[in-house]
PDB file of C-alpha atoms in Angstrom:
ATOM      1  CA  MET U   1       0.000   0.000   0.000  1.00 93.00           C
ATOM      2  CA  LYS U   2       1.116   3.562  -0.561  1.00 94.00           C
ATOM      3  CA  ALA U   3       2.045   5.184   2.736  1.00 93.00           C
ATOM      4  CA  ALA U   4       0.131   8.356   1.874  1.00 92.00           C
ATOM      5  CA  THR U   5      -3.134   6.370   1.800  1.00 94.00           C
ATOM      6  CA  LEU U   6      -2.849   5.831   5.556  1.00 94.00           C
ATOM      7  CA  ARG U   7      -3.385   9.520   6.205  1.00 93.00           C
ATOM      8  CA  GLY U   8      -6.906  10.323   7.263  1.00 94.00           C
ATOM      9  CA  LYS U   9      -7.866   6.727   8.070  1.00 96.00           C
ATOM     10  CA  PRO U  10      -9.694   6.304  11.363  1.00 96.00           C
ATOM     11  CA  VAL U  11      -7.980   4.297  14.094  1.00 95.00           C
ATOM     12  CA  ILE U  12     -10.394   1.964  15.866  1.00 95.00           C
ATOM     13  CA  SER U  13      -9.962   0.216  19.207  1.00 94.00           C
ATOM     14  CA  LEU U  14     -11.539  -3.239  18.927  1.00 95.00           C
ATOM     15  CA  ALA U  15     -11.957  -3.823  22.693  1.00 94.00           C
ATOM     16  CA  GLU U  16     -13.658  -0.489  23.339  1.00 93.00           C
ATOM     17  CA  ALA U  17     -15.440  -0.298  19.972  1.00 93.00           C
ATOM     18  CA  SER U  18     -14.355   3.317  19.678  1.00 93.00           C
ATOM     19  CA  LYS U  19     -12.559   5.574  17.251  1.00 93.00           C
ATOM     20  CA  LEU U  20      -9.391   7.025  18.780  1.00 90.00           C
ATOM     21  CA  GLY U  21      -8.747   9.529  16.020  1.00 91.00           C
ATOM     22  CA  TYR U  22      -7.342   9.686  12.523  1.00 94.00           C
ATOM     23  CA  VAL U  23      -3.877   8.907  11.175  1.00 94.00           C
ATOM     24  CA  ASN U  24      -2.046  12.219  10.756  1.00 92.00           C
ATOM     25  CA  ASP U  25       1.322  10.837   9.717  1.00 91.00           C
ATOM     26  CA  LEU U  26       3.673   7.911  10.049  1.00 92.00           C
ATOM     27  CA  HIS U  27       7.187   7.710  11.423  1.00 92.00           C
ATOM     28  CA  LEU U  28       9.892   5.715   9.701  1.00 92.00           C
ATOM     29  CA  ASP U  29      13.151   4.228  10.841  1.00 93.00           C
ATOM     30  CA  PRO U  30      15.603   5.171   8.066  1.00 89.00           C
ATOM     31  CA  ASN U  31      18.088   2.485   9.128  1.00 89.00           C
ATOM     32  CA  GLU U  32      15.601  -0.381   9.186  1.00 92.00           C
ATOM     33  CA  LEU U  33      13.562   1.048   6.272  1.00 93.00           C
ATOM     34  CA  ARG U  34      10.223   0.453   7.944  1.00 95.00           C
ATOM     35  CA  VAL U  35       7.294   2.265   9.499  1.00 95.00           C
ATOM     36  CA  VAL U  36       7.681   2.193  13.286  1.00 94.00           C
ATOM     37  CA  ALA U  37       4.636   4.189  14.414  1.00 93.00           C
ATOM     38  CA  LEU U  38       1.495   5.991  13.305  1.00 93.00           C
ATOM     39  CA  ARG U  39       0.763   9.445  14.682  1.00 91.00           C
ATOM     40  CA  ILE U  40      -2.914  10.003  15.353  1.00 91.00           C
ATOM     41  CA  GLY U  41      -4.804  13.082  16.377  1.00 79.00           C
ATOM     42  CA  SER U  42      -8.167  13.682  17.965  1.00 60.00           C
ATOM     43  CA  ASN U  43      -9.617  16.856  19.461  1.00 54.00           C
ATOM     44  CA  GLY U  44      -6.251  18.617  19.432  1.00 52.00           C
ATOM     45  CA  HIS U  45      -4.431  15.786  21.237  1.00 62.00           C
ATOM     46  CA  GLY U  46      -1.790  13.589  19.660  1.00 78.00           C
ATOM     47  CA  ALA U  47      -0.689  10.033  20.283  1.00 87.00           C
ATOM     48  CA  MET U  48       1.598   7.461  18.722  1.00 90.00           C
ATOM     49  CA  ILE U  49       0.712   3.868  17.961  1.00 92.00           C
ATOM     50  CA  PRO U  50       3.710   1.541  17.574  1.00 93.00           C
ATOM     51  CA  PHE U  51       3.408  -0.376  14.306  1.00 94.00           C
ATOM     52  CA  GLY U  52       3.777  -3.674  16.170  1.00 93.00           C
ATOM     53  CA  ASP U  53       0.579  -2.908  18.108  1.00 94.00           C
ATOM     54  CA  ILE U  54      -1.539  -2.583  14.972  1.00 95.00           C
ATOM     55  CA  GLN U  55      -3.929  -5.483  14.497  1.00 95.00           C
ATOM     56  CA  SER U  56      -4.802  -4.700  10.886  1.00 96.00           C
ATOM     57  CA  ILE U  57      -4.652  -2.030   8.232  1.00 96.00           C
ATOM     58  CA  GLY U  58      -7.821  -2.303   6.215  1.00 94.00           C
ATOM     59  CA  ASP U  59      -9.109  -0.397   3.224  1.00 93.00           C
ATOM     60  CA  ASP U  60     -11.220   1.856   5.436  1.00 96.00           C
ATOM     61  CA  ALA U  61      -9.613   1.867   8.893  1.00 97.00           C
ATOM     62  CA  VAL U  62      -6.667   0.879  11.066  1.00 96.00           C
ATOM     63  CA  THR U  63      -7.570  -1.421  13.951  1.00 96.00           C
ATOM     64  CA  ILE U  64      -5.753  -1.900  17.244  1.00 95.00           C
ATOM     65  CA  PRO U  65      -6.610  -4.397  20.018  1.00 93.00           C
ATOM     66  CA  ASN U  66      -7.399  -1.733  22.660  1.00 91.00           C
ATOM     67  CA  ASN U  67      -6.808   1.897  23.484  1.00 82.00           C
ATOM     68  CA  GLN U  68      -3.799   0.998  25.664  1.00 82.00           C
ATOM     69  CA  CYS U  69      -1.827   0.609  22.425  1.00 78.00           C
ATOM     70  CA  SER U  70      -1.646   4.361  21.916  1.00 73.00           C
ATOM     71  CA  ARG U  71       1.087   6.406  23.577  1.00 72.00           C
ATOM     72  CA  VAL U  72       0.339   9.964  24.656  1.00 60.00           C
ATOM     73  CA  GLY U  73       2.600  12.687  23.323  1.00 58.00           C
ATOM     74  CA  GLY U  74       2.457  12.343  19.584  1.00 49.00           C
ATOM     75  CA  THR U  75       5.572  14.324  18.716  1.00 52.00           C
ATOM     76  CA  ASN U  76       7.859  13.496  21.630  1.00 54.00           C
ATOM     77  CA  GLY U  77       9.571  10.404  22.889  1.00 63.00           C
ATOM     78  CA  THR U  78      10.895   7.407  21.035  1.00 71.00           C
ATOM     79  CA  TYR U  79       9.187   7.958  17.699  1.00 74.00           C
ATOM     80  CA  GLY U  80       8.883  11.740  17.517  1.00 69.00           C
ATOM     81  CA  SER U  81      12.546  12.168  16.599  1.00 77.00           C
ATOM     82  CA  LEU U  82      12.283   9.789  13.631  1.00 85.00           C
ATOM     83  CA  PRO U  83      11.448  11.192  10.194  1.00 87.00           C
ATOM     84  CA  ASP U  84       7.807  11.316   9.212  1.00 88.00           C
ATOM     85  CA  LEU U  85       6.403  10.877   5.716  1.00 90.00           C
ATOM     86  CA  GLU U  86       6.432  14.620   5.057  1.00 90.00           C
ATOM     87  CA  ARG U  87      10.131  14.859   5.826  1.00 92.00           C
ATOM     88  CA  LEU U  88      10.839  11.817   3.662  1.00 91.00           C
ATOM     89  CA  ARG U  89       8.935  13.405   0.769  1.00 92.00           C
ATOM     90  CA  LYS U  90      11.316  16.394   0.845  1.00 92.00           C
ATOM     91  CA  LEU U  91      14.382  14.245   0.178  1.00 95.00           C
ATOM     92  CA  LYS U  92      16.207  14.461  -3.127  1.00 96.00           C
ATOM     93  CA  VAL U  93      17.051  11.060  -4.583  1.00 96.00           C
ATOM     94  CA  VAL U  94      20.524  10.737  -6.087  1.00 96.00           C
ATOM     95  CA  ASP U  95      22.292   7.617  -7.340  1.00 95.00           C
ATOM     96  CA  GLU U  96      25.876   6.621  -6.530  1.00 94.00           C
ATOM     97  CA  ASN U  97      27.098   8.254  -9.739  1.00 94.00           C
ATOM     98  CA  GLY U  98      25.686  11.613  -8.680  1.00 94.00           C
ATOM     99  CA  THR U  99      22.677  11.573 -11.015  1.00 92.00           C
ATOM    100  CA  TYR U 100      19.622  13.367  -9.651  1.00 93.00           C
ATOM    101  CA  LEU U 101      16.607  11.061 -10.027  1.00 93.00           C
ATOM    102  CA  GLY U 102      13.916  13.235  -8.450  1.00 94.00           C
ATOM    103  CA  MET U 103      12.137  13.670  -5.122  1.00 94.00           C
ATOM    104  CA  VAL U 104      10.519  10.989  -2.996  1.00 95.00           C
ATOM    105  CA  GLY U 105       6.825  11.118  -3.911  1.00 93.00           C
ATOM    106  CA  ASP U 106       5.602   8.231  -1.778  1.00 94.00           C
ATOM    107  CA  VAL U 107       6.668   4.844  -0.483  1.00 95.00           C
ATOM    108  CA  GLU U 108       5.084   1.430  -0.856  1.00 96.00           C
ATOM    109  CA  VAL U 109       4.801  -0.267   2.529  1.00 96.00           C
ATOM    110  CA  ASP U 110       4.033  -3.872   3.419  1.00 96.00           C
ATOM    111  CA  ARG U 111       0.777  -3.830   5.451  1.00 93.00           C
ATOM    112  CA  LYS U 112       1.830  -6.617   7.783  1.00 94.00           C
ATOM    113  CA  SER U 113       5.459  -5.803   8.589  1.00 95.00           C
ATOM    114  CA  GLY U 114       5.630  -2.068   7.910  1.00 95.00           C
ATOM    115  CA  ARG U 115       8.707  -2.617   5.744  1.00 97.00           C
ATOM    116  CA  ILE U 116       9.309  -0.210   2.904  1.00 96.00           C
ATOM    117  CA  VAL U 117       9.027  -2.222  -0.304  1.00 97.00           C
ATOM    118  CA  GLU U 118       9.859   0.505  -2.808  1.00 95.00           C
ATOM    119  CA  LEU U 119      10.168   4.237  -3.314  1.00 94.00           C
ATOM    120  CA  LEU U 120       8.041   6.141  -5.774  1.00 95.00           C
ATOM    121  CA  VAL U 121      10.278   8.932  -7.042  1.00 95.00           C
ATOM    122  CA  LYS U 122       8.844  11.823  -9.035  1.00 91.00           C
ATOM    123  CA  ARG U 123      10.680  14.141 -11.360  1.00 88.00           C
ATOM    124  CA  SER U 124       9.092  17.144 -13.015  1.00 77.00           C
ATOM    125  CA  LEU U 125       9.816  17.687 -16.699  1.00 69.00           C
ATOM    126  CA  LEU U 126       9.217  20.695 -18.939  1.00 65.00           C
ATOM    127  CA  MET U 127       8.835  23.228 -16.137  1.00 60.00           C
ATOM    128  CA  GLY U 128       6.475  21.044 -14.141  1.00 59.00           C
ATOM    129  CA  MET U 129       4.020  20.283 -16.956  1.00 67.00           C
ATOM    130  CA  PHE U 130       4.832  16.570 -16.898  1.00 72.00           C
ATOM    131  CA  ARG U 131       5.976  14.176 -14.219  1.00 76.00           C
ATOM    132  CA  ARG U 132       8.001  11.073 -14.591  1.00 84.00           C
ATOM    133  CA  TRP U 133       7.600   8.445 -11.884  1.00 88.00           C
ATOM    134  CA  THR U 134      10.320   5.926 -11.120  1.00 91.00           C
ATOM    135  CA  ARG U 135       9.946   2.900  -8.869  1.00 94.00           C
ATOM    136  CA  ILE U 136      13.057   2.080  -6.874  1.00 95.00           C
ATOM    137  CA  PRO U 137      13.138  -1.149  -4.853  1.00 96.00           C
ATOM    138  CA  ALA U 138      14.010  -0.719  -1.182  1.00 95.00           C
ATOM    139  CA  ARG U 139      17.024  -3.002  -1.601  1.00 95.00           C
ATOM    140  CA  ALA U 140      18.599  -0.254  -3.747  1.00 95.00           C
ATOM    141  CA  ILE U 141      18.571   2.292  -0.919  1.00 95.00           C
ATOM    142  CA  ARG U 142      22.118   2.854   0.226  1.00 95.00           C
ATOM    143  CA  SER U 143      21.721   5.647   2.769  1.00 94.00           C
ATOM    144  CA  VAL U 144      19.258   8.242   4.028  1.00 93.00           C
ATOM    145  CA  GLY U 145      20.391  11.662   5.218  1.00 92.00           C
ATOM    146  CA  PRO U 146      18.677  14.893   6.236  1.00 92.00           C
ATOM    147  CA  GLU U 147      18.457  16.180   2.634  1.00 95.00           C
ATOM    148  CA  LEU U 148      19.390  13.279   0.362  1.00 96.00           C
ATOM    149  CA  LEU U 149      18.492   9.659  -0.197  1.00 96.00           C
ATOM    150  CA  ILE U 150      21.249   7.746  -2.005  1.00 96.00           C
ATOM    151  CA  VAL U 151      20.431   4.703  -4.129  1.00 96.00           C
ATOM    152  CA  LYS U 152      22.625   2.186  -5.875  1.00 93.00           C
ATOM    153  CA  PHE U 153      23.288   2.873  -9.532  1.00 77.00           C
ATOM    154  CA  ASN U 154      21.118   1.235 -12.206  1.00 68.00           C
ATOM    155  CA  GLU U 155      18.257   0.173  -9.939  1.00 50.00           C
ATOM    156  CA  PRO U 156      15.401   2.522 -10.970  1.00 50.00           C
ATOM    157  CA  ASN U 157      12.490   1.227 -13.033  1.00 55.00           C
ATOM    158  CA  PRO U 158      10.659   4.090 -14.800  1.00 55.00           C
ATOM    159  CA  THR U 159       6.883   3.670 -14.804  1.00 55.00           C
ATOM    160  CA  THR U 160       5.541   6.706 -16.689  1.00 49.00           C
TER     161      THR U 160
END
């Protein structure tokens, strides 16, 4: 699934049969290349849900066993310092030869494990009139920094 599709999904506690809020963002571990937590918000309050506590990610909602799975303090603590999807989408993607491939547009994530499967890299052409999308498998990611994401040479697969 595309990580961006998680945004706005309700988070439901199965034990309490209640909606805890909506997914605002997700936090990623750049070393392990996986989603580690979802940030949810409700009535001005934020919380984090560790990815391991998620029961299921469905087409319409994210379910968790009970409301004890959420951690108060959505932007602090263990997960708050890790990059979120917005920060990832600001990274420039460059290969080992120094060729600029584009910007991270989205990431494909495995629903069960949270592992990043591939990057969807977008590059604007002709002054932004056209976009070219390239799929880069996660195995090609060499390193992730504050401004750049480096991939191994010759891995991209253009899609359109």
